[in-house]
Amino acid sequence: MTPLDRRQFLVGVTAGTSALAVGGMPGMLRARHDAVASGLADPAFRPLPLGAIRPRGWLERQLRIQAAGLSGHLDEFWPDVAESQWFGGSAEGWERAPYWMDGAIALAWVLDDEGLKAKVAEHVDQIVRRQRPDGTYGPMAAASGGRPYDLWAILLANKMLAQYHEATGDARTLAAVEASLRSLQRSVARTPLFDWGKYRWFEGLIPIFHVYERTGDAWLLDLARTLREQGTDYAAIYAGDDITAPTPRRGRWTWDKHVVNTAMAPKAAALSWRLDQRPADRAFPARMLEILDRYHGQVTGMFSGDECLAGKNPVQGTELCSVVEFLYSLEILSSVFGDPSFGDRLERVAFNALPATFKPDMWAHQYDQQVNQVQCTINPDHMWSTNGPESNLYGLEPNYGCCTSNMHQGWPKLAAHLWMATADGGLAAVAYAPSEAKFTSRGVPVTVELETDYPFRETLTLTVSPERAASFPLLLRVPAWADGATVQVGGATPVTMAPGTFHRLERDWRGRTTVTLRFPMRSRVTVRYNDALAVERGPLVYSLRVEEEWTRVNADKPHRELPHGDFEVRPGSAWNYGLVLDPDAPDADLTFEERPVGERPFSPEGAGMRARVNGRRLPEWKMAHGWASETPPGLQSSGEPLEELTLIPYGCTNIRVTEFPRLRQ
Ligand SMILES: [Zn+2]
């Protein structure tokens, strides 16, 4: 393409997209599918444009809680965003403002929240207006005190701005990203990526591909390959033994075992695969997850890292940044490879680890969550690998402010990736939550609504409404745990679907068609660290409901005025129970009961399910170092009375026991 052609192409895309800002979603999707992409393999599924999927039901309530909490207000009072050097201030000038904006953009457009959109637009304008003639933007030299600037923040800012362009069609933003990538190309030719930029090189491929799919300029793919050459090779790290060893408590911080790098990295191979379809790139993510599960896996679908990989002990921590980054990695993996197992994992992390680590009003969060977390206090006696005493406090910026700025992307990006477009004009259900998706199938606008209280219920009702008759497939992810799953179209006989697959439902759709999915949820008990038992059902993990005593702390610290204060949580009831539970036949010992899903779906009071199980206290299982001590290994005996215990979904708890010692019957 000559520069002139390219300019015309850009203008064409822009005109198309602005028309649709008025005219609605279908055109936006068409613009994206018309993109020039010959040098890049297509993903199996394409994400719909931001705003094409709207949350409904409990998911909408959750996102509105988030917008009313820290996410919608952080830029009003927290200096590292409010007075960021990115906006001409004098506070932090690296990753924090771009992190917050990356989540706030997704939140604003998923909710169609005009106030938040306007705030975000103003911040984008501040960045784009400050772009220098050489294409650089951001604080750069000023923020790094004359040292070489770690380009991670530029990779992140470009990813964030590409998302803004996706949402708005704003041509000026696309041009700014393109100019920044040109300057990045010159910069890495002089000084190769180092430190964070080196370990997170692949995040740069997201904006590179975004621009490439709209311009077709070959230099962009050269730049992508340069970043890959200069960046960390995770396959080499995971071929060695060092990655399998837990970082010792109060041990040494390393780049290779840094939990956020680890959570971001599974997408590297997927993005790399789009460049040249190397079979090794397709195979690596599953291998990486298998190693993480075996040596550092937690029952929530996460891995420990406080802040480096810390083994399977359920009192080690998992950083919030790693939770939201792992979700985004799983969304990219689902898109590129179309493998349903990534959707299973996405739900497991999103419905358990994500909500658990926030105060239910989303004004406070933890740095580290624990699977067995019975107390969250300022704890100088802690046993994290490299984190500090405030890491499991619920607060504004416990331990360190990265999670304060990065946590916002979790829920809205999940909502934006529930449904994706298939190459043959259909729609794939990658993950399930109440929502409405609009897409265009070969020119026919289609609305798909999903009404459900899943994951708290096992029935999902879809309504498919094309504007006029159309033939296309719905690809329905059948979770691997859902033996006996069925799909029923209208009043027809239900058809069985195979677990662990995408079930293809292809038909001529006309009018409104109801499709009912049923994913039977059976209780499962898994044997984990020190032989402890964990209870699962469907995508949810269940934990002991422990009474909570909240105490406000750090009130004298800056910016801790309510509602964004810091809180300790202590147990107000016993937690040290063993369970009477046969892992091979759990149904006999467990009773599940449906409850209304609350206004706050992920709070102890709002829990939409609960379970009953019998247990006895284990007086020898005590606190140690301010936490629950390690679960006592092997079969336990107790002379304490048998009690009926209440379990609720892990994501609804703030303190909890999740891995329980097993009692002799
Ligand atoms: Zn963090």
XYZ file of C-alpha atoms and ligand atoms in Angstrom:
666
model
C 0.000 0.000 0.000
C 1.283 3.477 -0.768
C 1.024 6.004 2.048
C -1.828 7.686 0.195
C -3.750 4.421 -0.171
C -3.208 3.762 3.453
C -4.511 7.169 4.436
C -7.597 6.580 2.378
C -8.034 3.189 3.968
C -7.811 4.735 7.427
C -10.288 7.439 6.486
C -12.612 4.766 5.142
C -12.454 2.756 8.331
C -12.974 5.858 10.400
C -15.937 7.060 8.410
C -17.495 3.611 8.648
C -16.984 3.438 12.358
C -18.236 6.902 13.164
C -21.340 6.251 11.140
C -21.921 3.370 13.332
C -21.372 5.218 16.526
C -24.759 6.618 15.500
C -26.090 3.583 13.687
C -25.228 0.820 16.173
C -22.999 -2.176 16.473
C -23.373 -4.262 13.339
C -21.308 -1.916 11.135
C -18.517 -1.833 13.665
C -18.160 -5.554 13.458
C -18.201 -5.366 9.679
C -15.407 -2.777 9.759
C -13.315 -5.107 11.841
C -13.910 -8.118 9.616
C -13.074 -6.123 6.502
C -9.653 -5.423 7.963
C -6.506 -6.127 5.966
C -4.888 -9.113 7.620
C -3.242 -11.311 5.042
C 0.095 -11.590 6.869
C -1.486 -12.663 10.112
C -3.326 -15.911 10.791
C -6.938 -15.344 11.779
C -7.902 -16.247 15.311
C -10.397 -19.098 15.680
C -12.877 -16.636 17.187
C -12.857 -12.846 16.943
C -13.851 -10.802 19.959
C -16.894 -8.629 19.258
C -16.303 -4.869 19.308
C -16.271 -3.395 22.787
C -19.866 -2.468 23.610
C -21.451 -5.203 21.459
C -21.962 -7.331 24.594
C -24.007 -5.886 27.447
C -24.113 -7.451 30.893
C -27.468 -8.440 32.311
C -28.728 -9.914 35.610
C -26.127 -10.504 38.290
C -23.264 -9.545 35.968
C -24.746 -6.108 35.357
C -25.190 -5.628 39.114
C -21.571 -6.621 39.664
C -20.273 -4.195 37.035
C -22.416 -1.370 38.432
C -20.987 -2.081 41.906
C -17.545 -1.829 40.336
C -18.293 1.465 38.565
C -19.710 2.905 41.801
C -16.579 1.763 43.673
C -12.874 2.350 43.270
C -12.876 1.776 39.493
C -15.171 4.694 38.704
C -13.460 7.089 41.125
C -9.753 6.289 41.364
C -8.770 9.184 39.086
C -10.539 11.648 41.377
C -8.334 11.257 44.426
C -5.461 8.755 44.052
C -2.399 10.799 43.098
C -0.767 8.070 41.000
C -3.655 8.387 38.565
C -5.147 11.814 39.363
C -1.768 13.565 39.184
C -0.021 11.133 36.850
C 2.831 12.427 34.742
C 0.898 10.974 31.805
C -1.597 13.807 32.342
C 0.995 16.488 33.016
C 1.144 16.001 36.816
C 4.105 15.059 38.977
C 3.094 11.691 40.511
C 3.920 8.230 39.095
C 4.692 8.298 35.378
C 4.899 4.711 34.279
C 2.260 1.946 34.379
C -0.406 3.166 36.799
C -2.467 5.608 34.750
C -2.443 3.359 31.637
C -3.416 0.375 33.820
C -6.415 2.188 35.279
C -7.502 3.456 31.874
C -7.216 -0.035 30.350
C -9.848 -1.262 32.822
C -11.915 1.942 32.880
C -12.332 1.958 29.075
C -13.655 -1.607 29.126
C -15.947 -0.824 32.069
C -17.315 2.388 30.527
C -18.161 0.837 27.165
C -19.445 -2.483 28.482
C -21.856 -0.574 30.754
C -22.475 2.219 28.225
C -21.782 4.599 31.129
C -21.695 8.106 29.626
C -20.053 9.708 32.670
C -17.199 7.242 32.756
C -16.813 7.419 28.969
C -16.436 11.194 29.170
C -13.793 10.928 31.903
C -11.833 8.355 29.937
C -12.049 10.448 26.743
C -10.555 13.404 28.573
C -7.638 11.306 29.839
C -7.011 9.860 26.370
C -6.994 13.382 24.992
C -4.369 14.403 27.585
C -2.061 11.627 26.391
C -2.603 12.021 22.668
C -2.277 15.816 22.822
C 1.105 15.446 24.517
C 2.496 13.129 21.851
C 5.812 14.522 20.591
C 6.623 15.035 16.899
C 8.842 11.919 16.989
C 5.849 9.783 18.031
C 6.894 9.239 21.649
C 4.412 9.931 24.395
C 4.277 9.556 28.104
C 6.732 10.856 30.669
C 9.671 8.722 29.386
C 12.957 10.349 30.379
C 11.452 12.497 33.126
C 9.932 9.449 34.851
C 13.093 7.360 34.674
C 15.445 10.053 35.951
C 17.648 9.979 32.872
C 18.054 6.172 32.859
C 16.746 4.219 29.866
C 12.936 4.118 30.142
C 11.497 0.626 30.596
C 9.199 0.382 27.585
C 6.649 -1.840 29.327
C 4.579 1.271 30.053
C 4.561 2.155 26.348
C 3.464 -1.369 25.356
C 0.662 -1.067 27.931
C -0.357 2.453 26.882
C -0.592 1.385 23.249
C -2.695 -1.646 24.181
C -4.986 0.652 26.171
C -5.258 3.224 23.364
C -5.926 0.497 20.776
C -8.838 -0.595 22.946
C -10.074 3.004 23.044
C -9.898 3.144 19.260
C -11.799 -0.137 19.081
C -14.531 1.328 21.282
C -14.826 4.744 19.641
C -13.397 4.556 16.120
C -11.468 7.732 16.947
C -8.991 8.091 14.042
C -6.698 10.414 15.982
C -6.090 7.708 18.587
C -5.309 5.112 15.918
C -2.829 7.512 14.306
C -1.245 8.167 17.716
C -0.761 4.437 18.339
C 0.735 4.010 14.879
C 3.184 6.884 15.415
C 4.105 5.495 18.834
C 4.824 2.078 17.310
C 7.107 3.779 14.756
C 9.035 5.387 17.592
C 9.083 2.053 19.440
C 10.665 0.467 16.375
C 13.468 3.057 16.418
C 13.863 2.763 20.166
C 14.290 -1.037 20.331
C 16.753 -0.867 17.442
C 18.930 1.363 19.661
C 18.237 -0.175 23.093
C 16.738 -3.681 23.150
C 13.900 -4.409 25.575
C 14.997 -4.981 29.167
C 13.387 -5.760 32.537
C 9.561 -5.474 32.444
C 9.440 -4.678 28.738
C 11.509 -7.783 28.011
C 9.308 -10.064 30.139
C 6.074 -8.561 28.762
C 7.090 -8.067 25.108
C 3.996 -9.873 23.798
C 1.581 -7.240 25.155
C 3.036 -5.006 22.443
C 1.722 -7.402 19.790
C -1.875 -6.568 20.728
C -1.725 -2.917 19.524
C 0.609 -3.910 16.672
C -1.950 -6.419 15.359
C -4.740 -3.899 15.936
C -3.054 -1.350 13.673
C -1.898 -3.980 11.170
C -5.418 -5.298 10.690
C -6.443 -1.793 9.678
C -3.450 -0.755 7.537
C -1.753 -3.932 6.312
C 1.674 -2.282 6.734
C 4.337 -5.012 6.764
C 6.761 -3.113 9.054
C 4.352 -3.714 11.905
C 4.868 -7.469 11.697
C 8.635 -6.904 11.521
C 8.334 -4.938 14.747
C 6.322 -7.776 16.311
C 9.077 -10.233 15.399
C 11.753 -7.896 16.785
C 9.920 -7.703 20.134
C 9.692 -11.503 20.169
C 13.420 -11.865 19.463
C 14.327 -9.423 22.209
C 11.746 -10.740 24.669
C 11.790 -13.559 27.181
C 11.329 -17.079 25.805
C 8.910 -18.664 28.277
C 9.132 -22.065 26.605
C 12.826 -22.142 27.551
C 12.011 -21.242 31.173
C 9.344 -23.962 31.370
C 11.704 -26.553 29.875
C 13.887 -26.239 32.986
C 13.421 -27.489 36.554
C 13.884 -24.210 38.396
C 10.334 -23.073 37.632
C 8.862 -26.017 39.545
C 10.412 -25.129 42.932
C 8.382 -22.892 45.267
C 10.105 -19.605 46.079
C 11.234 -19.985 49.706
C 9.364 -17.980 52.301
C 11.110 -14.631 52.559
C 13.132 -15.807 49.588
C 14.541 -14.148 46.521
C 12.443 -12.193 43.990
C 13.036 -13.337 40.389
C 11.748 -12.220 37.015
C 11.110 -15.803 35.858
C 8.853 -16.654 38.796
C 7.158 -13.280 39.113
C 3.485 -14.179 39.362
C 2.140 -11.354 37.202
C 4.642 -12.073 34.416
C 3.593 -15.715 34.754
C -0.111 -14.855 34.436
C 0.455 -12.667 31.388
C 2.767 -15.092 29.607
C 0.335 -17.831 28.438
C -0.951 -15.457 25.755
C 2.570 -14.944 24.334
C 2.501 -18.180 22.378
C -1.008 -17.477 21.043
C 0.000 -14.060 19.719
C 3.250 -15.483 18.351
C 1.269 -18.245 16.599
C -0.665 -15.642 14.637
C 2.657 -14.452 13.164
C 3.923 -17.729 11.700
C 1.781 -20.662 12.936
C 4.609 -22.584 14.618
C 3.127 -25.810 16.052
C 5.213 -25.349 19.215
C 3.352 -22.101 19.934
C 0.012 -23.894 19.729
C 1.177 -26.613 22.093
C 2.960 -24.510 24.709
C 0.135 -22.801 26.677
C -1.431 -26.100 27.767
C 2.005 -27.377 28.795
C 2.716 -24.214 30.770
C -0.611 -24.433 32.614
C -0.022 -28.104 33.370
C 3.347 -27.293 34.998
C 1.857 -24.401 36.954
C -1.023 -26.584 38.171
C 1.261 -29.402 39.214
C 3.723 -27.304 41.200
C 1.944 -24.068 42.149
C -1.749 -24.688 41.391
C -4.543 -23.476 43.651
C -8.093 -24.815 43.672
C -9.396 -21.513 42.266
C -7.755 -22.198 38.889
C -4.969 -19.764 39.821
C -1.433 -20.457 40.979
C 0.245 -19.011 44.028
C 2.623 -16.072 43.801
C 3.321 -13.744 46.736
C 4.939 -12.301 44.741
C 6.876 -15.104 43.152
C 5.541 -18.613 42.461
C 5.092 -20.152 45.903
C 3.919 -23.785 45.623
C 0.570 -25.418 46.404
C 0.221 -24.627 50.094
C -3.206 -22.937 50.440
C -1.880 -20.264 52.803
C 0.485 -18.846 50.192
C -0.853 -15.801 48.401
C -2.032 -15.028 44.878
C -1.678 -11.426 43.719
C -4.739 -9.641 42.324
C -2.771 -8.391 39.272
C -2.086 -12.017 38.391
C -5.806 -12.869 38.620
C -6.932 -10.154 36.198
C -3.975 -10.730 33.870
C -4.571 -14.485 33.781
C -8.218 -13.858 32.880
C -7.142 -11.655 29.973
C -4.601 -14.290 28.862
C -7.363 -16.919 28.871
C -9.606 -14.616 26.827
C -6.855 -14.243 24.184
C -6.123 -17.988 24.238
C -9.832 -18.744 23.770
C -9.966 -16.322 20.861
C -6.845 -17.485 19.003
C -7.113 -21.239 19.488
C -10.865 -21.746 20.072
C -10.151 -24.430 22.661
C -13.010 -24.892 25.170
C -10.659 -25.807 28.021
C -9.513 -22.177 28.181
C -13.148 -21.135 28.675
C -13.497 -23.630 31.530
C -10.439 -22.125 33.183
C -11.653 -18.590 32.490
C -14.900 -19.248 34.375
C -13.128 -20.974 37.230
C -10.819 -18.018 37.856
C -13.474 -15.362 37.177
C -16.155 -16.843 39.448
C -13.831 -17.769 42.330
C -10.472 -15.975 42.593
C -11.621 -12.650 41.116
C -14.574 -11.744 43.355
C -13.074 -13.221 46.527
C -10.247 -10.710 46.686
C -12.497 -7.622 46.767
C -14.549 -6.165 49.589
C -18.087 -6.805 48.298
C -18.619 -3.066 47.573
C -15.397 -3.039 45.484
C -13.990 -0.054 47.370
C -11.170 -2.177 48.819
C -9.093 -5.060 47.520
C -6.274 -7.301 48.607
C -2.831 -7.588 47.125
C -2.653 -11.312 47.997
C -5.562 -13.684 48.583
C -5.189 -17.064 50.276
C -7.290 -20.157 49.658
C -7.215 -20.856 53.399
C -7.533 -17.287 54.613
C -8.890 -17.022 58.144
C -7.438 -13.643 59.112
C -6.325 -10.551 57.201
C -4.302 -8.215 59.383
C -1.200 -6.034 59.265
C 1.133 -8.913 59.959
C 4.886 -8.418 60.396
C 5.183 -12.164 61.160
C 3.894 -13.107 57.676
C 5.330 -15.963 55.600
C 4.967 -14.644 52.034
C 7.807 -15.375 49.652
C 8.720 -11.744 48.963
C 5.662 -9.584 49.797
C 5.147 -7.348 52.828
C 3.044 -7.325 56.037
C -0.086 -5.651 54.557
C -0.483 -7.955 51.572
C -3.780 -9.613 52.533
C -5.336 -6.487 54.045
C -8.484 -5.184 52.277
C -7.557 -1.634 51.353
C -6.722 1.105 48.904
C -3.149 0.095 48.085
C -2.144 -2.782 50.340
C 1.522 -3.745 49.928
C 2.018 -1.897 46.621
C -0.186 0.091 44.266
C 0.023 -2.029 41.111
C -3.181 -3.927 41.877
C -4.918 -0.641 42.789
C -4.364 0.509 39.241
C -4.608 -2.831 37.369
C -7.588 -4.564 39.048
C -10.230 -2.763 36.959
C -9.935 -4.875 33.794
C -11.125 -8.156 35.391
C -14.940 -8.022 35.233
C -15.428 -5.765 32.184
C -13.043 -7.694 29.943
C -14.729 -10.923 31.002
C -18.079 -9.420 29.951
C -16.567 -8.262 26.649
C -15.269 -11.767 25.850
C -18.259 -13.939 26.779
C -19.263 -14.179 23.101
C -17.021 -14.150 20.039
C -17.623 -14.241 16.285
C -16.774 -17.385 14.319
C -15.176 -17.255 10.860
C -18.309 -18.740 9.267
C -20.709 -16.047 10.400
C -21.687 -17.645 13.689
C -21.333 -16.858 17.354
C -19.346 -18.806 19.961
C -20.223 -18.883 23.660
C -16.750 -18.772 25.210
C -17.937 -18.287 28.791
C -21.377 -17.975 30.340
C -22.903 -15.152 32.345
C -26.162 -13.216 31.885
C -25.653 -10.953 28.885
C -26.915 -9.718 25.546
C -24.738 -9.853 22.423
C -25.321 -8.118 19.096
C -23.457 -9.319 16.030
C -23.890 -9.447 12.269
C -24.087 -12.723 10.414
C -23.400 -12.166 6.695
C -25.151 -8.821 6.786
C -28.026 -9.837 9.068
C -28.047 -8.166 12.489
C -28.656 -10.715 15.250
C -29.320 -10.337 18.975
C -28.596 -13.181 21.381
C -29.805 -12.831 24.952
C -28.692 -15.117 27.747
C -30.879 -15.195 30.819
C -29.424 -17.179 33.699
C -28.129 -17.185 37.254
C -25.255 -19.441 36.138
C -22.788 -20.206 37.761
C -25.190 -20.424 40.732
C -27.698 -22.410 38.624
C -27.379 -25.058 35.937
C -30.015 -23.836 33.457
C -29.313 -21.171 30.821
C -31.951 -19.734 28.494
C -30.817 -18.216 25.197
C -33.031 -16.216 22.899
C -31.779 -15.834 19.332
C -33.395 -13.034 17.302
C -32.139 -12.272 13.769
C -33.609 -9.189 12.093
C -34.556 -11.434 9.182
C -34.149 -15.147 8.504
C -30.516 -16.237 8.557
C -28.520 -19.433 8.675
C -25.517 -19.542 10.999
C -24.013 -21.726 13.735
C -24.049 -21.144 17.472
C -21.004 -22.768 19.061
C -21.903 -23.645 22.619
C -19.045 -24.392 25.003
C -19.841 -27.490 27.023
C -17.781 -27.441 30.241
C -15.625 -30.521 30.758
C -17.371 -31.175 34.102
C -20.881 -31.111 32.571
C -21.659 -34.798 32.043
C -25.183 -35.153 30.697
C -25.315 -31.598 29.310
C -28.274 -30.982 27.010
C -29.488 -28.395 24.538
C -33.147 -27.940 23.682
C -34.414 -25.755 20.831
C -37.918 -24.460 21.542
C -40.084 -27.354 22.648
C -38.096 -30.034 20.791
C -36.560 -33.027 22.522
C -33.344 -32.116 24.404
C -30.150 -33.271 22.700
C -27.088 -34.431 24.612
C -23.858 -32.462 24.202
C -20.339 -33.817 24.726
C -18.441 -32.289 27.673
C -15.200 -30.485 26.848
C -16.272 -29.473 23.328
C -17.978 -26.691 21.427
C -21.378 -28.065 20.462
C -22.313 -26.746 17.016
C -25.962 -25.771 16.693
C -26.515 -24.813 13.070
C -29.962 -23.916 11.769
C -32.070 -21.426 9.891
C -32.973 -18.903 12.516
C -36.114 -16.803 12.123
C -38.183 -14.782 14.584
C -37.330 -15.453 18.213
C -35.973 -18.887 19.036
C -35.441 -20.078 22.588
C -32.533 -22.412 23.250
C -32.284 -23.972 26.692
C -28.965 -25.298 27.948
C -28.599 -27.474 30.971
C -25.214 -28.171 32.513
C -25.801 -30.673 35.329
C -23.656 -29.701 38.299
C -22.473 -32.563 40.434
C -20.478 -32.176 43.585
C -16.802 -33.075 43.282
C -14.213 -33.395 46.005
C -10.563 -33.004 45.070
C -7.618 -34.136 47.169
C -5.025 -31.368 47.435
C -2.003 -30.163 49.406
C -1.314 -32.331 52.489
C -4.229 -34.636 51.510
C -6.740 -31.865 52.260
C -10.182 -31.923 50.613
C -11.761 -29.167 48.522
C -15.442 -29.093 47.507
C -16.420 -28.053 44.005
C -19.658 -28.012 42.034
C -19.852 -26.826 38.431
C -17.401 -23.940 38.026
C -17.626 -22.952 41.703
C -15.369 -23.847 44.610
C -17.000 -23.898 48.073
C -15.540 -22.588 51.341
C -16.514 -22.565 54.995
C -18.529 -19.470 55.813
C -16.641 -17.837 58.712
C -18.204 -14.916 60.619
C -16.243 -11.742 59.902
C -15.091 -8.955 62.234
C -13.991 -5.918 60.235
C -11.752 -3.248 61.805
C -10.711 -0.069 60.093
C -6.934 0.564 60.130
C -4.461 3.054 58.632
C -7.026 5.857 58.996
C -4.132 8.289 59.515
C -2.561 7.404 56.144
C -3.243 9.654 53.140
C -6.316 8.963 50.979
C -7.783 6.459 53.444
C -10.969 8.445 54.114
C -14.051 6.259 53.747
C -15.228 4.623 51.601
C -11.699 3.901 50.352
C -10.251 2.913 53.709
C -8.125 -0.038 54.821
C -9.621 -2.909 56.818
C -8.445 -5.894 58.805
C -10.742 -8.933 59.013
C -10.677 -11.415 61.873
C -12.703 -14.594 62.341
C -15.796 -14.251 64.531
C -16.474 -17.997 64.554
C -14.487 -21.226 64.562
C -12.674 -22.168 61.365
C -10.480 -25.167 62.255
C -12.753 -27.988 61.060
C -12.057 -31.308 59.471
C -14.776 -32.721 57.214
C -16.582 -36.031 57.219
C -16.495 -36.504 53.494
C -15.733 -39.387 51.169
C -13.983 -37.930 48.091
C -15.112 -40.902 45.990
C -18.799 -40.572 46.891
C -19.360 -36.961 47.966
C -23.094 -36.862 47.229
C -23.882 -38.842 50.351
C -22.233 -36.241 52.581
C -23.010 -32.943 50.833
C -26.346 -31.174 50.416
C -26.634 -28.154 48.110
C -29.382 -25.596 48.452
C -30.340 -22.769 46.090
C -30.638 -19.278 47.574
C -31.650 -16.019 45.904
C -28.636 -14.405 44.199
C -28.158 -11.182 46.174
C -27.882 -7.538 45.148
C -24.193 -8.090 45.823
C -23.798 -11.485 44.141
C -20.347 -12.061 45.612
C -20.897 -11.361 49.292
C -21.545 -13.784 52.173
C -25.179 -12.582 52.390
C -25.704 -12.621 48.635
C -24.434 -16.162 48.034
C -26.742 -17.821 45.507
C -25.915 -21.344 46.683
C -24.875 -22.980 49.876
C -23.878 -26.448 50.928
C -24.213 -28.436 54.150
C -21.584 -30.872 55.336
C -20.661 -32.422 58.665
C -17.372 -31.792 60.422
C -15.603 -31.640 63.757
C -13.188 -29.107 65.142
C -9.506 -30.021 65.191
C -8.113 -28.235 68.285
C -4.506 -28.886 67.219
C -5.040 -27.014 63.938
C -4.229 -23.502 65.098
C -3.077 -20.114 63.947
C 0.628 -19.703 63.162
C 2.385 -16.563 61.939
C -0.949 -14.743 62.011
C -2.579 -17.218 59.615
C -4.140 -20.655 59.620
C -1.230 -23.049 59.959
C -0.639 -25.695 57.295
C -3.441 -28.216 56.941
C -2.501 -31.269 59.034
C -1.699 -34.104 56.604
C -3.433 -37.467 56.356
C -6.623 -38.768 57.964
C -7.450 -36.900 61.164
C -9.296 -37.943 64.316
C -11.247 -35.612 66.563
C -13.165 -36.113 69.796
C -15.061 -32.829 69.294
C -18.822 -32.879 68.629
C -20.121 -33.412 65.104
C -21.448 -30.120 63.682
C -23.374 -29.231 60.554
C -21.278 -26.676 58.644
C -22.294 -24.166 55.966
C -20.204 -23.774 52.836
C -20.734 -20.909 50.370
C -19.063 -20.154 47.038
C -15.407 -19.155 47.472
C -16.049 -15.929 45.535
C -18.664 -14.870 48.118
C -16.252 -15.096 51.066
C -13.825 -12.581 52.525
C -12.251 -14.991 55.017
C -12.608 -18.745 54.653
C -11.282 -22.267 54.838
C -11.335 -24.043 51.468
C -8.940 -26.975 51.842
C -10.054 -29.076 54.813
C -8.358 -31.964 56.621
C -10.264 -35.217 56.146
C -11.721 -36.922 59.212
C -12.068 -40.618 59.851
C -15.784 -41.447 59.524
Zn -0.449 -6.068 41.635
